[in-house]
């Protein structure tokens, strides 16, 4: 599978993870490169749009993403 369509401009990695490159690489390998459907940020992005992804939503917060999506529906 190809890299996530959002990886190049993802504010999570360019803002939140800028000072933690090894942690950012770990997240990228798990959530951005390959199957990104488990990424909480991607879930919200695909369902509700780019502007609705909270800045503090980590890729591993799938339950929180589902909550955000449910509240918006």
PDB file of N, CA, C and O in Angstrom:
ATOM      1  N   UNK A   1       0.840  -1.190   0.000  1.00  0.00           N
ATOM      2  CA  UNK A   1       0.000   0.000   0.000  1.00  0.00           C
ATOM      3  C   UNK A   1       0.881   1.248   0.000  1.00  0.00           C
ATOM      4  O   UNK A   1       1.954   1.266   0.578  1.00  0.00           O
ATOM      5  N   UNK A   2       0.398   2.295  -0.592  1.00  0.00           N
ATOM      6  CA  UNK A   2       1.142   3.551  -0.670  1.00  0.00           C
ATOM      7  C   UNK A   2       1.036   4.325   0.642  1.00  0.00           C
ATOM      8  O   UNK A   2       0.192   4.040   1.481  1.00  0.00           O
ATOM      9  N   UNK A   3       1.904   5.315   0.774  1.00  0.00           N
ATOM     10  CA  UNK A   3       1.842   6.193   1.946  1.00  0.00           C
ATOM     11  C   UNK A   3       0.509   6.927   1.977  1.00  0.00           C
ATOM     12  O   UNK A   3      -0.112   7.157   0.940  1.00  0.00           O
ATOM     13  N   UNK A   4       0.107   7.311   3.157  1.00  0.00           N
ATOM     14  CA  UNK A   4      -1.124   8.088   3.349  1.00  0.00           C
ATOM     15  C   UNK A   4      -1.065   9.368   2.523  1.00  0.00           C
ATOM     16  O   UNK A   4      -0.021  10.019   2.446  1.00  0.00           O
ATOM     17  N   UNK A   5      -2.173   9.721   1.949  1.00  0.00           N
ATOM     18  CA  UNK A   5      -2.253  10.938   1.141  1.00  0.00           C
ATOM     19  C   UNK A   5      -2.004  12.208   1.957  1.00  0.00           C
ATOM     20  O   UNK A   5      -1.694  13.256   1.404  1.00  0.00           O
ATOM     21  N   UNK A   6      -2.090  12.126   3.264  1.00  0.00           N
ATOM     22  CA  UNK A   6      -1.931  13.296   4.131  1.00  0.00           C
ATOM     23  C   UNK A   6      -0.534  13.429   4.735  1.00  0.00           C
ATOM     24  O   UNK A   6      -0.237  14.438   5.370  1.00  0.00           O
ATOM     25  N   UNK A   7       0.320  12.432   4.557  1.00  0.00           N
ATOM     26  CA  UNK A   7       1.593  12.383   5.276  1.00  0.00           C
ATOM     27  C   UNK A   7       2.485  13.610   5.032  1.00  0.00           C
ATOM     28  O   UNK A   7       3.117  14.110   5.961  1.00  0.00           O
ATOM     29  N   UNK A   8       2.523  14.106   3.827  1.00  0.00           N
ATOM     30  CA  UNK A   8       3.415  15.227   3.506  1.00  0.00           C
ATOM     31  C   UNK A   8       3.054  16.501   4.258  1.00  0.00           C
ATOM     32  O   UNK A   8       3.928  17.272   4.642  1.00  0.00           O
ATOM     33  N   UNK A   9       1.781  16.721   4.505  1.00  0.00           N
ATOM     34  CA  UNK A   9       1.365  17.962   5.157  1.00  0.00           C
ATOM     35  C   UNK A   9       0.681  17.756   6.493  1.00  0.00           C
ATOM     36  O   UNK A   9       0.020  18.660   6.996  1.00  0.00           O
ATOM     37  N   UNK A  10       0.838  16.583   7.075  1.00  0.00           N
ATOM     38  CA  UNK A  10       0.147  16.294   8.336  1.00  0.00           C
ATOM     39  C   UNK A  10       0.678  17.179   9.464  1.00  0.00           C
ATOM     40  O   UNK A  10       1.852  17.096   9.825  1.00  0.00           O
ATOM     41  N   UNK A  11      -0.161  18.032  10.027  1.00  0.00           N
ATOM     42  CA  UNK A  11       0.294  18.924  11.100  1.00  0.00           C
ATOM     43  C   UNK A  11       0.725  18.172  12.348  1.00  0.00           C
ATOM     44  O   UNK A  11       1.528  18.666  13.122  1.00  0.00           O
ATOM     45  N   UNK A  12       0.231  16.976  12.535  1.00  0.00           N
ATOM     46  CA  UNK A  12       0.626  16.193  13.702  1.00  0.00           C
ATOM     47  C   UNK A  12       2.129  15.946  13.682  1.00  0.00           C
ATOM     48  O   UNK A  12       2.814  16.135  14.676  1.00  0.00           O
ATOM     49  N   UNK A  13       2.660  15.568  12.537  1.00  0.00           N
ATOM     50  CA  UNK A  13       4.083  15.271  12.442  1.00  0.00           C
ATOM     51  C   UNK A  13       4.933  16.521  12.307  1.00  0.00           C
ATOM     52  O   UNK A  13       6.048  16.571  12.798  1.00  0.00           O
ATOM     53  N   UNK A  14       4.426  17.526  11.671  1.00  0.00           N
ATOM     54  CA  UNK A  14       5.227  18.724  11.446  1.00  0.00           C
ATOM     55  C   UNK A  14       5.176  19.686  12.626  1.00  0.00           C
ATOM     56  O   UNK A  14       6.062  20.533  12.762  1.00  0.00           O
ATOM     57  N   UNK A  15       4.190  19.564  13.477  1.00  0.00           N
ATOM     58  CA  UNK A  15       4.078  20.445  14.641  1.00  0.00           C
ATOM     59  C   UNK A  15       4.309  19.675  15.941  1.00  0.00           C
ATOM     60  O   UNK A  15       5.243  19.940  16.673  1.00  0.00           O
ATOM     61  N   UNK A  16       3.467  18.712  16.228  1.00  0.00           N
ATOM     62  CA  UNK A  16       3.512  17.990  17.497  1.00  0.00           C
ATOM     63  C   UNK A  16       4.720  17.090  17.669  1.00  0.00           C
ATOM     64  O   UNK A  16       5.217  16.912  18.760  1.00  0.00           O
ATOM     65  N   UNK A  17       5.156  16.461  16.600  1.00  0.00           N
ATOM     66  CA  UNK A  17       6.222  15.469  16.700  1.00  0.00           C
ATOM     67  C   UNK A  17       7.576  15.977  16.191  1.00  0.00           C
ATOM     68  O   UNK A  17       8.516  15.212  16.091  1.00  0.00           O
ATOM     69  N   UNK A  18       7.691  17.249  15.916  1.00  0.00           N
ATOM     70  CA  UNK A  18       8.923  17.778  15.322  1.00  0.00           C
ATOM     71  C   UNK A  18      10.155  17.565  16.206  1.00  0.00           C
ATOM     72  O   UNK A  18      11.251  17.379  15.706  1.00  0.00           O
ATOM     73  N   UNK A  19       9.978  17.561  17.514  1.00  0.00           N
ATOM     74  CA  UNK A  19      11.110  17.378  18.428  1.00  0.00           C
ATOM     75  C   UNK A  19      11.326  15.935  18.838  1.00  0.00           C
ATOM     76  O   UNK A  19      12.205  15.643  19.649  1.00  0.00           O
ATOM     77  N   UNK A  20      10.542  15.022  18.290  1.00  0.00           N
ATOM     78  CA  UNK A  20      10.651  13.600  18.653  1.00  0.00           C
ATOM     79  C   UNK A  20      10.719  12.742  17.394  1.00  0.00           C
ATOM     80  O   UNK A  20       9.792  11.995  17.077  1.00  0.00           O
ATOM     81  N   UNK A  21      11.821  12.823  16.642  1.00  0.00           N
ATOM     82  CA  UNK A  21      11.892  12.115  15.361  1.00  0.00           C
ATOM     83  C   UNK A  21      11.766  10.595  15.454  1.00  0.00           C
ATOM     84  O   UNK A  21      11.151   9.978  14.582  1.00  0.00           O
ATOM     85  N   UNK A  22      12.303   9.975  16.490  1.00  0.00           N
ATOM     86  CA  UNK A  22      12.208   8.510  16.566  1.00  0.00           C
ATOM     87  C   UNK A  22      10.773   8.074  16.860  1.00  0.00           C
ATOM     88  O   UNK A  22      10.295   7.084  16.304  1.00  0.00           O
ATOM     89  N   UNK A  23      10.085   8.815  17.704  1.00  0.00           N
ATOM     90  CA  UNK A  23       8.675   8.523  17.998  1.00  0.00           C
ATOM     91  C   UNK A  23       7.828   8.782  16.751  1.00  0.00           C
ATOM     92  O   UNK A  23       6.929   7.997  16.433  1.00  0.00           O
ATOM     93  N   UNK A  24       8.112   9.860  16.053  1.00  0.00           N
ATOM     94  CA  UNK A  24       7.381  10.177  14.822  1.00  0.00           C
ATOM     95  C   UNK A  24       7.565   9.070  13.790  1.00  0.00           C
ATOM     96  O   UNK A  24       6.604   8.671  13.124  1.00  0.00           O
ATOM     97  N   UNK A  25       8.786   8.553  13.667  1.00  0.00           N
ATOM     98  CA  UNK A  25       9.035   7.464  12.720  1.00  0.00           C
ATOM     99  C   UNK A  25       8.236   6.220  13.077  1.00  0.00           C
ATOM    100  O   UNK A  25       7.706   5.537  12.202  1.00  0.00           O
ATOM    101  N   UNK A  26       8.140   5.934  14.370  1.00  0.00           N
ATOM    102  CA  UNK A  26       7.378   4.776  14.824  1.00  0.00           C
ATOM    103  C   UNK A  26       5.896   4.921  14.422  1.00  0.00           C
ATOM    104  O   UNK A  26       5.297   4.000  13.880  1.00  0.00           O
ATOM    105  N   UNK A  27       5.328   6.089  14.700  1.00  0.00           N
ATOM    106  CA  UNK A  27       3.932   6.341  14.324  1.00  0.00           C
ATOM    107  C   UNK A  27       3.751   6.265  12.811  1.00  0.00           C
ATOM    108  O   UNK A  27       2.780   5.695  12.325  1.00  0.00           O
ATOM    109  N   UNK A  28       4.667   6.864  12.065  1.00  0.00           N
ATOM    110  CA  UNK A  28       4.551   6.865  10.603  1.00  0.00           C
ATOM    111  C   UNK A  28       4.562   5.451  10.043  1.00  0.00           C
ATOM    112  O   UNK A  28       3.773   5.127   9.157  1.00  0.00           O
ATOM    113  N   UNK A  29       5.460   4.617  10.548  1.00  0.00           N
ATOM    114  CA  UNK A  29       5.533   3.239  10.056  1.00  0.00           C
ATOM    115  C   UNK A  29       4.244   2.483  10.342  1.00  0.00           C
ATOM    116  O   UNK A  29       3.767   1.712   9.529  1.00  0.00           O
ATOM    117  N   UNK A  30       3.683   2.712  11.516  1.00  0.00           N
ATOM    118  CA  UNK A  30       2.477   1.969  11.900  1.00  0.00           C
ATOM    119  C   UNK A  30       1.201   2.521  11.265  1.00  0.00           C
ATOM    120  O   UNK A  30       0.330   1.757  10.858  1.00  0.00           O
ATOM    121  N   UNK A  31       1.074   3.832  11.183  1.00  0.00           N
ATOM    122  CA  UNK A  31      -0.196   4.436  10.763  1.00  0.00           C
ATOM    123  C   UNK A  31      -0.197   5.116   9.391  1.00  0.00           C
ATOM    124  O   UNK A  31      -1.266   5.324   8.830  1.00  0.00           O
ATOM    125  N   UNK A  32       0.956   5.476   8.870  1.00  0.00           N
ATOM    126  CA  UNK A  32       0.983   6.272   7.639  1.00  0.00           C
ATOM    127  C   UNK A  32       1.516   5.531   6.419  1.00  0.00           C
ATOM    128  O   UNK A  32       1.219   5.904   5.297  1.00  0.00           O
ATOM    129  N   UNK A  33       2.334   4.529   6.667  1.00  0.00           N
ATOM    130  CA  UNK A  33       2.944   3.797   5.564  1.00  0.00           C
ATOM    131  C   UNK A  33       2.342   2.397   5.534  1.00  0.00           C
ATOM    132  O   UNK A  33       2.613   1.584   6.397  1.00  0.00           O
ATOM    133  N   UNK A  34       1.517   2.169   4.565  1.00  0.00           N
ATOM    134  CA  UNK A  34       0.803   0.899   4.489  1.00  0.00           C
ATOM    135  C   UNK A  34      -0.675   1.125   4.721  1.00  0.00           C
ATOM    136  O   UNK A  34      -1.291   1.988   4.113  1.00  0.00           O
ATOM    137  N   UNK A  35      -1.256   0.401   5.670  1.00  0.00           N
ATOM    138  CA  UNK A  35      -2.690   0.498   5.947  1.00  0.00           C
ATOM    139  C   UNK A  35      -2.967   1.630   6.933  1.00  0.00           C
ATOM    140  O   UNK A  35      -2.771   1.483   8.131  1.00  0.00           O
ATOM    141  N   UNK A  36      -3.400   2.758   6.411  1.00  0.00           N
ATOM    142  CA  UNK A  36      -3.640   3.925   7.270  1.00  0.00           C
ATOM    143  C   UNK A  36      -5.076   3.991   7.795  1.00  0.00           C
ATOM    144  O   UNK A  36      -5.443   4.943   8.467  1.00  0.00           O
ATOM    145  N   UNK A  37      -5.883   2.983   7.528  1.00  0.00           N
ATOM    146  CA  UNK A  37      -7.274   3.012   7.972  1.00  0.00           C
ATOM    147  C   UNK A  37      -7.417   2.904   9.490  1.00  0.00           C
ATOM    148  O   UNK A  37      -8.483   3.183  10.019  1.00  0.00           O
ATOM    149  N   UNK A  38      -6.360   2.517  10.182  1.00  0.00           N
ATOM    150  CA  UNK A  38      -6.397   2.457  11.648  1.00  0.00           C
ATOM    151  C   UNK A  38      -5.951   3.760  12.302  1.00  0.00           C
ATOM    152  O   UNK A  38      -5.969   3.875  13.523  1.00  0.00           O
ATOM    153  N   UNK A  39      -5.542   4.717  11.512  1.00  0.00           N
ATOM    154  CA  UNK A  39      -5.099   6.020  12.036  1.00  0.00           C
ATOM    155  C   UNK A  39      -6.327   6.862  12.409  1.00  0.00           C
ATOM    156  O   UNK A  39      -7.201   7.120  11.576  1.00  0.00           O
ATOM    157  N   UNK A  40      -6.376   7.282  13.649  1.00  0.00           N
ATOM    158  CA  UNK A  40      -7.507   8.080  14.131  1.00  0.00           C
ATOM    159  C   UNK A  40      -7.647   9.376  13.338  1.00  0.00           C
ATOM    160  O   UNK A  40      -8.757   9.791  12.990  1.00  0.00           O
ATOM    161  N   UNK A  41      -6.549  10.015  13.029  1.00  0.00           N
ATOM    162  CA  UNK A  41      -6.583  11.273  12.281  1.00  0.00           C
ATOM    163  C   UNK A  41      -7.153  11.035  10.875  1.00  0.00           C
ATOM    164  O   UNK A  41      -7.950  11.819  10.382  1.00  0.00           O
ATOM    165  N   UNK A  42      -6.744   9.935  10.256  1.00  0.00           N
ATOM    166  CA  UNK A  42      -7.231   9.611   8.914  1.00  0.00           C
ATOM    167  C   UNK A  42      -8.721   9.285   8.940  1.00  0.00           C
ATOM    168  O   UNK A  42      -9.464   9.668   8.035  1.00  0.00           O
ATOM    169  N   UNK A  43      -9.170   8.602   9.974  1.00  0.00           N
ATOM    170  CA  UNK A  43     -10.593   8.275  10.099  1.00  0.00           C
ATOM    171  C   UNK A  43     -11.445   9.540  10.096  1.00  0.00           C
ATOM    172  O   UNK A  43     -12.446   9.631   9.383  1.00  0.00           O
ATOM    173  N   UNK A  44     -11.044  10.509  10.905  1.00  0.00           N
ATOM    174  CA  UNK A  44     -11.798  11.765  10.994  1.00  0.00           C
ATOM    175  C   UNK A  44     -11.694  12.528   9.677  1.00  0.00           C
ATOM    176  O   UNK A  44     -12.693  13.036   9.161  1.00  0.00           O
ATOM    177  N   UNK A  45     -10.504  12.595   9.121  1.00  0.00           N
ATOM    178  CA  UNK A  45     -10.282  13.279   7.848  1.00  0.00           C
ATOM    179  C   UNK A  45     -11.182  12.720   6.749  1.00  0.00           C
ATOM    180  O   UNK A  45     -11.857  13.470   6.035  1.00  0.00           O
ATOM    181  N   UNK A  46     -11.206  11.399   6.595  1.00  0.00           N
ATOM    182  CA  UNK A  46     -11.984  10.781   5.528  1.00  0.00           C
ATOM    183  C   UNK A  46     -13.491  10.908   5.735  1.00  0.00           C
ATOM    184  O   UNK A  46     -14.245  11.000   4.786  1.00  0.00           O
ATOM    185  N   UNK A  47     -13.928  10.926   6.994  1.00  0.00           N
ATOM    186  CA  UNK A  47     -15.356  10.977   7.275  1.00  0.00           C
ATOM    187  C   UNK A  47     -15.896  12.403   7.329  1.00  0.00           C
ATOM    188  O   UNK A  47     -16.965  12.682   6.788  1.00  0.00           O
ATOM    189  N   UNK A  48     -15.144  13.300   7.966  1.00  0.00           N
ATOM    190  CA  UNK A  48     -15.664  14.647   8.216  1.00  0.00           C
ATOM    191  C   UNK A  48     -14.931  15.768   7.487  1.00  0.00           C
ATOM    192  O   UNK A  48     -15.409  16.893   7.463  1.00  0.00           O
ATOM    193  N   UNK A  49     -13.763  15.483   6.944  1.00  0.00           N
ATOM    194  CA  UNK A  49     -13.002  16.505   6.231  1.00  0.00           C
ATOM    195  C   UNK A  49     -11.783  16.980   6.998  1.00  0.00           C
ATOM    196  O   UNK A  49     -11.685  16.834   8.215  1.00  0.00           O
ATOM    197  N   UNK A  50     -10.864  17.550   6.268  1.00  0.00           N
ATOM    198  CA  UNK A  50      -9.561  17.959   6.805  1.00  0.00           C
ATOM    199  C   UNK A  50      -9.663  18.945   7.973  1.00  0.00           C
ATOM    200  O   UNK A  50      -8.963  18.814   8.966  1.00  0.00           O
ATOM    201  N   UNK A  51     -10.508  19.913   7.871  1.00  0.00           N
ATOM    202  CA  UNK A  51     -10.620  20.945   8.900  1.00  0.00           C
ATOM    203  C   UNK A  51     -11.216  20.481  10.215  1.00  0.00           C
ATOM    204  O   UNK A  51     -11.232  21.223  11.187  1.00  0.00           O
ATOM    205  N   UNK A  52     -11.688  19.263  10.273  1.00  0.00           N
ATOM    206  CA  UNK A  52     -12.340  18.760  11.487  1.00  0.00           C
ATOM    207  C   UNK A  52     -11.426  17.896  12.353  1.00  0.00           C
ATOM    208  O   UNK A  52     -11.836  17.459  13.422  1.00  0.00           O
ATOM    209  N   UNK A  53     -10.197  17.658  11.912  1.00  0.00           N
ATOM    210  CA  UNK A  53      -9.267  16.810  12.665  1.00  0.00           C
ATOM    211  C   UNK A  53      -8.647  17.640  13.791  1.00  0.00           C
ATOM    212  O   UNK A  53      -7.937  18.607  13.529  1.00  0.00           O
ATOM    213  N   UNK A  54      -8.919  17.282  15.043  1.00  0.00           N
ATOM    214  CA  UNK A  54      -8.350  18.038  16.161  1.00  0.00           C
ATOM    215  C   UNK A  54      -6.824  17.950  16.178  1.00  0.00           C
ATOM    216  O   UNK A  54      -6.252  16.883  15.900  1.00  0.00           O
ATOM    217  N   UNK A  55      -6.172  19.038  16.503  1.00  0.00           N
ATOM    218  CA  UNK A  55      -4.716  19.073  16.545  1.00  0.00           C
ATOM    219  C   UNK A  55      -4.122  18.133  17.564  1.00  0.00           C
ATOM    220  O   UNK A  55      -3.001  17.659  17.398  1.00  0.00           O
ATOM    221  N   UNK A  56      -4.861  17.849  18.621  1.00  0.00           N
ATOM    222  CA  UNK A  56      -4.329  16.991  19.686  1.00  0.00           C
ATOM    223  C   UNK A  56      -4.725  15.523  19.538  1.00  0.00           C
ATOM    224  O   UNK A  56      -4.516  14.728  20.440  1.00  0.00           O
ATOM    225  N   UNK A  57      -5.280  15.154  18.386  1.00  0.00           N
ATOM    226  CA  UNK A  57      -5.671  13.767  18.145  1.00  0.00           C
ATOM    227  C   UNK A  57      -4.458  12.975  17.656  1.00  0.00           C
ATOM    228  O   UNK A  57      -3.886  13.276  16.612  1.00  0.00           O
ATOM    229  N   UNK A  58      -4.046  11.983  18.435  1.00  0.00           N
ATOM    230  CA  UNK A  58      -2.919  11.135  18.075  1.00  0.00           C
ATOM    231  C   UNK A  58      -3.407  10.018  17.156  1.00  0.00           C
ATOM    232  O   UNK A  58      -4.567   9.599  17.246  1.00  0.00           O
ATOM    233  N   UNK A  59      -2.548   9.494  16.294  1.00  0.00           N
ATOM    234  CA  UNK A  59      -2.954   8.434  15.377  1.00  0.00           C
ATOM    235  C   UNK A  59      -3.507   7.186  16.062  1.00  0.00           C
ATOM    236  O   UNK A  59      -4.330   6.478  15.494  1.00  0.00           O
ATOM    237  N   UNK A  60      -3.086   6.925  17.289  1.00  0.00           N
ATOM    238  CA  UNK A  60      -3.518   5.716  17.999  1.00  0.00           C
ATOM    239  C   UNK A  60      -4.802   5.906  18.802  1.00  0.00           C
ATOM    240  O   UNK A  60      -5.202   5.025  19.549  1.00  0.00           O
ATOM    241  N   UNK A  61      -5.483   7.018  18.640  1.00  0.00           N
ATOM    242  CA  UNK A  61      -6.696   7.322  19.403  1.00  0.00           C
ATOM    243  C   UNK A  61      -7.966   7.009  18.596  1.00  0.00           C
ATOM    244  O   UNK A  61      -8.849   7.851  18.444  1.00  0.00           O
ATOM    245  N   UNK A  62      -8.073   5.760  18.125  1.00  0.00           N
ATOM    246  CA  UNK A  62      -9.202   5.365  17.281  1.00  0.00           C
ATOM    247  C   UNK A  62     -10.545   5.516  17.995  1.00  0.00           C
ATOM    248  O   UNK A  62     -11.531   5.936  17.388  1.00  0.00           O
ATOM    249  N   UNK A  63     -10.590   5.184  19.279  1.00  0.00           N
ATOM    250  CA  UNK A  63     -11.852   5.313  20.023  1.00  0.00           C
ATOM    251  C   UNK A  63     -12.295   6.779  20.072  1.00  0.00           C
ATOM    252  O   UNK A  63     -13.476   7.087  19.915  1.00  0.00           O
ATOM    253  N   UNK A  64     -11.357   7.681  20.260  1.00  0.00           N
ATOM    254  CA  UNK A  64     -11.656   9.114  20.284  1.00  0.00           C
ATOM    255  C   UNK A  64     -12.147   9.569  18.906  1.00  0.00           C
ATOM    256  O   UNK A  64     -13.079  10.362  18.794  1.00  0.00           O
ATOM    257  N   UNK A  65     -11.527   9.049  17.851  1.00  0.00           N
ATOM    258  CA  UNK A  65     -11.943   9.392  16.493  1.00  0.00           C
ATOM    259  C   UNK A  65     -13.383   8.950  16.235  1.00  0.00           C
ATOM    260  O   UNK A  65     -14.179   9.709  15.679  1.00  0.00           O
ATOM    261  N   UNK A  66     -13.709   7.750  16.663  1.00  0.00           N
ATOM    262  CA  UNK A  66     -15.074   7.250  16.489  1.00  0.00           C
ATOM    263  C   UNK A  66     -16.067   8.098  17.270  1.00  0.00           C
ATOM    264  O   UNK A  66     -17.187   8.332  16.817  1.00  0.00           O
ATOM    265  N   UNK A  67     -15.671   8.560  18.433  1.00  0.00           N
ATOM    266  CA  UNK A  67     -16.505   9.445  19.248  1.00  0.00           C
ATOM    267  C   UNK A  67     -16.749  10.774  18.528  1.00  0.00           C
ATOM    268  O   UNK A  67     -17.869  11.281  18.485  1.00  0.00           O
ATOM    269  N   UNK A  68     -15.694  11.344  17.952  1.00  0.00           N
ATOM    270  CA  UNK A  68     -15.807  12.608  17.207  1.00  0.00           C
ATOM    271  C   UNK A  68     -16.744  12.434  16.020  1.00  0.00           C
ATOM    272  O   UNK A  68     -17.610  13.272  15.759  1.00  0.00           O
ATOM    273  N   UNK A  69     -16.583  11.346  15.305  1.00  0.00           N
ATOM    274  CA  UNK A  69     -17.416  11.067  14.132  1.00  0.00           C
ATOM    275  C   UNK A  69     -18.869  10.864  14.537  1.00  0.00           C
ATOM    276  O   UNK A  69     -19.786  11.406  13.903  1.00  0.00           O
ATOM    277  N   UNK A  70     -19.087  10.149  15.612  1.00  0.00           N
ATOM    278  CA  UNK A  70     -20.451   9.890  16.099  1.00  0.00           C
ATOM    279  C   UNK A  70     -21.144  11.198  16.506  1.00  0.00           C
ATOM    280  O   UNK A  70     -22.308  11.417  16.181  1.00  0.00           O
ATOM    281  N   UNK A  71     -20.420  12.073  17.207  1.00  0.00           N
ATOM    282  CA  UNK A  71     -21.003  13.349  17.642  1.00  0.00           C
ATOM    283  C   UNK A  71     -21.349  14.243  16.461  1.00  0.00           C
ATOM    284  O   UNK A  71     -22.296  15.008  16.521  1.00  0.00           O
ATOM    285  N   UNK A  72     -20.565  14.146  15.394  1.00  0.00           N
ATOM    286  CA  UNK A  72     -20.813  14.974  14.219  1.00  0.00           C
ATOM    287  C   UNK A  72     -21.958  14.467  13.350  1.00  0.00           C
ATOM    288  O   UNK A  72     -22.518  15.206  12.547  1.00  0.00           O
ATOM    289  N   UNK A  73     -22.316  13.208  13.535  1.00  0.00           N
ATOM    290  CA  UNK A  73     -23.369  12.611  12.711  1.00  0.00           C
ATOM    291  C   UNK A  73     -24.756  12.942  13.218  1.00  0.00           C
ATOM    292  O   UNK A  73     -25.014  13.216  14.315  1.00  0.00           O
TER     293      UNK A  73
END
